[in-house]
PDB file of N, CA and C in Angstrom:
ATOM      1  N   MET A   1     -81.837 -34.463-284.084  1.00 84.00           N
ATOM      2  CA  MET A   1     -81.077 -34.424-285.309  1.00 84.00           C
ATOM      3  C   MET A   1     -80.351 -35.748-285.545  1.00 84.00           C
ATOM      4  N   LEU A   2     -79.764 -36.311-284.520  1.00 89.00           N
ATOM      5  CA  LEU A   2     -79.037 -37.571-284.665  1.00 89.00           C
ATOM      6  C   LEU A   2     -79.966 -38.690-285.118  1.00 89.00           C
ATOM      7  N   LEU A   3     -81.182 -38.704-284.598  1.00 93.00           N
ATOM      8  CA  LEU A   3     -82.135 -39.746-284.978  1.00 93.00           C
ATOM      9  C   LEU A   3     -82.602 -39.604-286.423  1.00 93.00           C
ATOM     10  N   ARG A   4     -82.352 -38.461-287.030  1.00 94.00           N
ATOM     11  CA  ARG A   4     -82.699 -38.265-288.443  1.00 94.00           C
ATOM     12  C   ARG A   4     -81.621 -38.806-289.378  1.00 94.00           C
ATOM     13  N   THR A   5     -80.482 -39.205-288.828  1.00 93.00           N
ATOM     14  CA  THR A   5     -79.404 -39.761-289.633  1.00 93.00           C
ATOM     15  C   THR A   5     -79.831 -41.130-290.144  1.00 93.00           C
ATOM     16  N   PRO A   6     -79.812 -41.346-291.458  1.00 95.00           N
ATOM     17  CA  PRO A   6     -80.206 -42.657-291.987  1.00 95.00           C
ATOM     18  C   PRO A   6     -79.407 -43.782-291.330  1.00 95.00           C
ATOM     19  N   GLY A   7     -80.107 -44.806-290.879  1.00 95.00           N
ATOM     20  CA  GLY A   7     -79.462 -45.949-290.247  1.00 95.00           C
ATOM     21  C   GLY A   7     -79.400 -45.889-288.737  1.00 95.00           C
ATOM     22  N   VAL A   8     -79.574 -44.708-288.144  1.00 96.00           N
ATOM     23  CA  VAL A   8     -79.560 -44.597-286.683  1.00 96.00           C
ATOM     24  C   VAL A   8     -80.913 -45.055-286.168  1.00 96.00           C
ATOM     25  N   LYS A   9     -80.881 -46.094-285.320  1.00 96.00           N
ATOM     26  CA  LYS A   9     -82.121 -46.665-284.785  1.00 96.00           C
ATOM     27  C   LYS A   9     -82.518 -46.027-283.462  1.00 96.00           C
ATOM     28  N   SER A  10     -81.528 -45.750-282.606  1.00 96.00           N
ATOM     29  CA  SER A  10     -81.821 -45.109-281.328  1.00 96.00           C
ATOM     30  C   SER A  10     -80.561 -44.435-280.805  1.00 96.00           C
ATOM     31  N   ALA A  11     -80.773 -43.488-279.898  1.00 95.00           N
ATOM     32  CA  ALA A  11     -79.654 -42.788-279.272  1.00 95.00           C
ATOM     33  C   ALA A  11     -80.060 -42.411-277.858  1.00 95.00           C
ATOM     34  N   ALA A  12     -79.195 -42.715-276.907  1.00 94.00           N
ATOM     35  CA  ALA A  12     -79.413 -42.341-275.510  1.00 94.00           C
ATOM     36  C   ALA A  12     -78.214 -41.498-275.087  1.00 94.00           C
ATOM     37  N   VAL A  13     -78.477 -40.290-274.624  1.00 90.00           N
ATOM     38  CA  VAL A  13     -77.410 -39.351-274.286  1.00 90.00           C
ATOM     39  C   VAL A  13     -77.487 -38.984-272.814  1.00 90.00           C
ATOM     40  N   SER A  14     -76.329 -38.987-272.147  1.00 90.00           N
ATOM     41  CA  SER A  14     -76.228 -38.517-270.770  1.00 90.00           C
ATOM     42  C   SER A  14     -75.250 -37.350-270.755  1.00 90.00           C
ATOM     43  N   ALA A  15     -75.784 -36.140-270.660  1.00 85.00           N
ATOM     44  CA  ALA A  15     -74.925 -34.956-270.608  1.00 85.00           C
ATOM     45  C   ALA A  15     -74.065 -34.979-269.349  1.00 85.00           C
ATOM     46  N   LYS A  16     -74.634 -35.462-268.256  1.00 90.00           N
ATOM     47  CA  LYS A  16     -73.905 -35.516-266.987  1.00 90.00           C
ATOM     48  C   LYS A  16     -72.685 -36.427-267.094  1.00 90.00           C
ATOM     49  N   ALA A  17     -72.860 -37.601-267.703  1.00 89.00           N
ATOM     50  CA  ALA A  17     -71.758 -38.554-267.852  1.00 89.00           C
ATOM     51  C   ALA A  17     -70.890 -38.235-269.065  1.00 89.00           C
ATOM     52  N   GLY A  18     -71.407 -37.396-269.965  1.00 86.00           N
ATOM     53  CA  GLY A  18     -70.657 -37.073-271.171  1.00 86.00           C
ATOM     54  C   GLY A  18     -70.571 -38.235-272.136  1.00 86.00           C
ATOM     55  N   ARG A  19     -71.652 -39.038-272.183  1.00 89.00           N
ATOM     56  CA  ARG A  19     -71.651 -40.230-273.037  1.00 89.00           C
ATOM     57  C   ARG A  19     -72.943 -40.339-273.825  1.00 89.00           C
ATOM     58  N   ALA A  20     -72.825 -41.034-274.929  1.00 90.00           N
ATOM     59  CA  ALA A  20     -74.000 -41.356-275.732  1.00 90.00           C
ATOM     60  C   ALA A  20     -73.867 -42.794-276.210  1.00 90.00           C
ATOM     61  N   VAL A  21     -74.978 -43.486-276.264  1.00 91.00           N
ATOM     62  CA  VAL A  21     -75.021 -44.834-276.825  1.00 91.00           C
ATOM     63  C   VAL A  21     -75.919 -44.753-278.047  1.00 91.00           C
ATOM     64  N   VAL A  22     -75.358 -45.115-279.185  1.00 93.00           N
ATOM     65  CA  VAL A  22     -76.091 -45.029-280.442  1.00 93.00           C
ATOM     66  C   VAL A  22     -76.198 -46.425-281.038  1.00 93.00           C
ATOM     67  N   VAL A  23     -77.424 -46.831-281.336  1.00 93.00           N
ATOM     68  CA  VAL A  23     -77.666 -48.108-282.011  1.00 93.00           C
ATOM     69  C   VAL A  23     -77.944 -47.774-283.467  1.00 93.00           C
ATOM     70  N   TYR A  24     -77.192 -48.418-284.359  1.00 92.00           N
ATOM     71  CA  TYR A  24     -77.340 -48.098-285.776  1.00 92.00           C
ATOM     72  C   TYR A  24     -77.206 -49.345-286.640  1.00 92.00           C
ATOM     73  N   ASP A  25     -77.683 -49.229-287.860  1.00 93.00           N
ATOM     74  CA  ASP A  25     -77.605 -50.289-288.855  1.00 93.00           C
ATOM     75  C   ASP A  25     -76.329 -50.052-289.660  1.00 93.00           C
ATOM     76  N   ALA A  26     -75.353 -50.933-289.489  1.00 91.00           N
ATOM     77  CA  ALA A  26     -74.053 -50.767-290.141  1.00 91.00           C
ATOM     78  C   ALA A  26     -74.130 -50.885-291.658  1.00 91.00           C
ATOM     79  N   THR A  27     -75.237 -51.387-292.184  1.00 94.00           N
ATOM     80  CA  THR A  27     -75.387 -51.447-293.639  1.00 94.00           C
ATOM     81  C   THR A  27     -75.885 -50.120-294.201  1.00 94.00           C
ATOM     82  N   ARG A  28     -76.334 -49.215-293.319  1.00 96.00           N
ATOM     83  CA  ARG A  28     -76.897 -47.936-293.780  1.00 96.00           C
ATOM     84  C   ARG A  28     -76.067 -46.714-293.400  1.00 96.00           C
ATOM     85  N   THR A  29     -75.201 -46.834-292.400  1.00 94.00           N
ATOM     86  CA  THR A  29     -74.367 -45.696-291.994  1.00 94.00           C
ATOM     87  C   THR A  29     -73.086 -46.211-291.364  1.00 94.00           C
ATOM     88  N   LYS A  30     -72.161 -45.313-291.146  1.00 93.00           N
ATOM     89  CA  LYS A  30     -70.862 -45.663-290.568  1.00 93.00           C
ATOM     90  C   LYS A  30     -70.621 -44.807-289.320  1.00 93.00           C
ATOM     91  N   PRO A  31     -69.776 -45.295-288.414  1.00 92.00           N
ATOM     92  CA  PRO A  31     -69.483 -44.510-287.210  1.00 92.00           C
ATOM     93  C   PRO A  31     -69.000 -43.096-287.528  1.00 92.00           C
ATOM     94  N   GLY A  32     -68.204 -42.938-288.572  1.00 93.00           N
ATOM     95  CA  GLY A  32     -67.708 -41.612-288.939  1.00 93.00           C
ATOM     96  C   GLY A  32     -68.819 -40.639-289.299  1.00 93.00           C
ATOM     97  N   THR A  33     -69.866 -41.145-289.925  1.00 94.00           N
ATOM     98  CA  THR A  33     -71.015 -40.305-290.271  1.00 94.00           C
ATOM     99  C   THR A  33     -71.724 -39.836-289.009  1.00 94.00           C
ATOM    100  N   ILE A  34     -71.875 -40.744-288.052  1.00 94.00           N
ATOM    101  CA  ILE A  34     -72.527 -40.410-286.784  1.00 94.00           C
ATOM    102  C   ILE A  34     -71.688 -39.387-286.015  1.00 94.00           C
ATOM    103  N   LEU A  35     -70.372 -39.611-285.963  1.00 94.00           N
ATOM    104  CA  LEU A  35     -69.489 -38.659-285.284  1.00 94.00           C
ATOM    105  C   LEU A  35     -69.557 -37.286-285.947  1.00 94.00           C
ATOM    106  N   GLY A  36     -69.605 -37.261-287.268  1.00 94.00           N
ATOM    107  CA  GLY A  36     -69.709 -35.992-287.987  1.00 94.00           C
ATOM    108  C   GLY A  36     -70.973 -35.235-287.625  1.00 94.00           C
ATOM    109  N   THR A  37     -72.078 -35.956-287.511  1.00 93.00           N
ATOM    110  CA  THR A  37     -73.345 -35.324-287.126  1.00 93.00           C
ATOM    111  C   THR A  37     -73.238 -34.728-285.725  1.00 93.00           C
ATOM    112  N   ILE A  38     -72.677 -35.483-284.802  1.00 92.00           N
ATOM    113  CA  ILE A  38     -72.522 -35.002-283.420  1.00 92.00           C
ATOM    114  C   ILE A  38     -71.627 -33.765-283.389  1.00 92.00           C
ATOM    115  N   ASN A  39     -70.530 -33.805-284.127  1.00 92.00           N
ATOM    116  CA  ASN A  39     -69.615 -32.656-284.159  1.00 92.00           C
ATOM    117  C   ASN A  39     -70.274 -31.427-284.776  1.00 92.00           C
ATOM    118  N   ARG A  40     -71.084 -31.608-285.817  1.00 93.00           N
ATOM    119  CA  ARG A  40     -71.790 -30.474-286.435  1.00 93.00           C
ATOM    120  C   ARG A  40     -72.804 -29.855-285.472  1.00 93.00           C
ATOM    121  N   LEU A  41     -73.283 -30.650-284.520  1.00 90.00           N
ATOM    122  CA  LEU A  41     -74.219 -30.134-283.521  1.00 90.00           C
ATOM    123  C   LEU A  41     -73.505 -29.344-282.421  1.00 90.00           C
ATOM    124  N   GLY A  42     -72.166 -29.296-282.496  1.00 91.00           N
ATOM    125  CA  GLY A  42     -71.402 -28.503-281.541  1.00 91.00           C
ATOM    126  C   GLY A  42     -70.819 -29.289-280.381  1.00 91.00           C
ATOM    127  N   TYR A  43     -70.872 -30.607-280.453  1.00 89.00           N
ATOM    128  CA  TYR A  43     -70.323 -31.449-279.393  1.00 89.00           C
ATOM    129  C   TYR A  43     -69.065 -32.138-279.885  1.00 89.00           C
ATOM    130  N   SER A  44     -68.203 -32.489-278.964  1.00 89.00           N
ATOM    131  CA  SER A  44     -67.001 -33.245-279.285  1.00 89.00           C
ATOM    132  C   SER A  44     -67.313 -34.720-279.077  1.00 89.00           C
ATOM    133  N   ALA A  45     -66.947 -35.546-280.039  1.00 89.00           N
ATOM    134  CA  ALA A  45     -67.257 -36.970-279.927  1.00 89.00           C
ATOM    135  C   ALA A  45     -66.101 -37.811-280.438  1.00 89.00           C
ATOM    136  N   LYS A  46     -65.947 -38.978-279.852  1.00 89.00           N
ATOM    137  CA  LYS A  46     -64.983 -39.962-280.330  1.00 89.00           C
ATOM    138  C   LYS A  46     -65.559 -41.338-280.060  1.00 89.00           C
ATOM    139  N   LEU A  47     -65.047 -42.330-280.778  1.00 88.00           N
ATOM    140  CA  LEU A  47     -65.517 -43.697-280.585  1.00 88.00           C
ATOM    141  C   LEU A  47     -64.946 -44.269-279.301  1.00 88.00           C
ATOM    142  N   ALA A  48     -65.770 -44.963-278.573  1.00 84.00           N
ATOM    143  CA  ALA A  48     -65.327 -45.667-277.374  1.00 84.00           C
ATOM    144  C   ALA A  48     -65.026 -47.109-277.760  1.00 84.00           C
ATOM    145  N   THR A  49     -64.164 -47.750-277.013  1.00 77.00           N
ATOM    146  CA  THR A  49     -63.899 -49.161-277.223  1.00 77.00           C
ATOM    147  C   THR A  49     -64.999 -49.943-276.526  1.00 77.00           C
ATOM    148  N   PRO A  50     -65.730 -50.789-277.262  1.00 68.00           N
ATOM    149  CA  PRO A  50     -66.810 -51.556-276.629  1.00 68.00           C
ATOM    150  C   PRO A  50     -66.274 -52.464-275.522  1.00 68.00           C
ATOM    151  N   ARG A  51     -66.996 -52.507-274.408  1.00 67.00           N
ATOM    152  CA  ARG A  51     -66.617 -53.384-273.300  1.00 67.00           C
ATOM    153  C   ARG A  51     -67.190 -54.773-273.466  1.00 67.00           C
ATOM    154  N   ARG A  52     -68.145 -54.902-274.343  1.00 67.00           N
ATOM    155  CA  ARG A  52     -68.742 -56.208-274.600  1.00 67.00           C
ATOM    156  C   ARG A  52     -68.939 -56.348-276.104  1.00 67.00           C
ATOM    157  N   PRO A  53     -69.090 -57.559-276.579  1.00 60.00           N
ATOM    158  CA  PRO A  53     -69.244 -57.758-278.026  1.00 60.00           C
ATOM    159  C   PRO A  53     -70.456 -57.009-278.571  1.00 60.00           C
ATOM    160  N   VAL A  54     -70.313 -56.530-279.773  1.00 64.00           N
ATOM    161  CA  VAL A  54     -71.393 -55.827-280.454  1.00 64.00           C
ATOM    162  C   VAL A  54     -72.245 -56.845-281.183  1.00 64.00           C
ATOM    163  N   ARG A  55     -73.569 -56.768-280.962  1.00 66.00           N
ATOM    164  CA  ARG A  55     -74.483 -57.683-281.651  1.00 66.00           C
ATOM    165  C   ARG A  55     -74.705 -57.208-283.064  1.00 66.00           C
ATOM    166  N   GLN A  56     -74.762 -58.154-283.965  1.00 67.00           N
ATOM    167  CA  GLN A  56     -75.109 -57.826-285.335  1.00 67.00           C
ATOM    168  C   GLN A  56     -76.319 -58.638-285.723  1.00 67.00           C
ATOM    169  N   GLY A  57     -77.184 -58.054-286.523  1.00 66.00           N
ATOM    170  CA  GLY A  57     -78.395 -58.752-286.931  1.00 66.00           C
ATOM    171  C   GLY A  57     -79.494 -58.564-285.913  1.00 66.00           C
ATOM    172  N   SER A  58     -80.578 -59.297-286.107  1.00 60.00           N
ATOM    173  CA  SER A  58     -81.713 -59.179-285.194  1.00 60.00           C
ATOM    174  C   SER A  58     -81.698 -60.318-284.190  1.00 60.00           C
ATOM    175  N   PRO A  59     -82.237 -60.078-283.000  1.00 57.00           N
ATOM    176  CA  PRO A  59     -82.256 -61.134-281.979  1.00 57.00           C
ATOM    177  C   PRO A  59     -83.160 -62.292-282.386  1.00 57.00           C
ATOM    178  N   SER A  60     -82.800 -63.475-281.937  1.00 52.00           N
ATOM    179  CA  SER A  60     -83.612 -64.665-282.212  1.00 52.00           C
ATOM    180  C   SER A  60     -84.850 -64.662-281.346  1.00 52.00           C
ATOM    181  N   THR A  61     -85.920 -65.239-281.869  1.00 49.00           N
ATOM    182  CA  THR A  61     -87.150 -65.322-281.070  1.00 49.00           C
ATOM    183  C   THR A  61     -87.490 -66.751-280.808  1.00 49.00           C
TER     184      THR A  61
END
């Protein structure tokens, strides 16, 4: 369901760790939309503070 959210490119979830990493296109969706989807699925979610800078754009080749 999360991968069907417009702008979400990938999602990796660890139920054991209680964490998810979601890669998304900030021009197509917002963190609040992603959190809303997770909450509607019956899970509790909040934004984590990134430990490293967030990349924007596509990688150089």
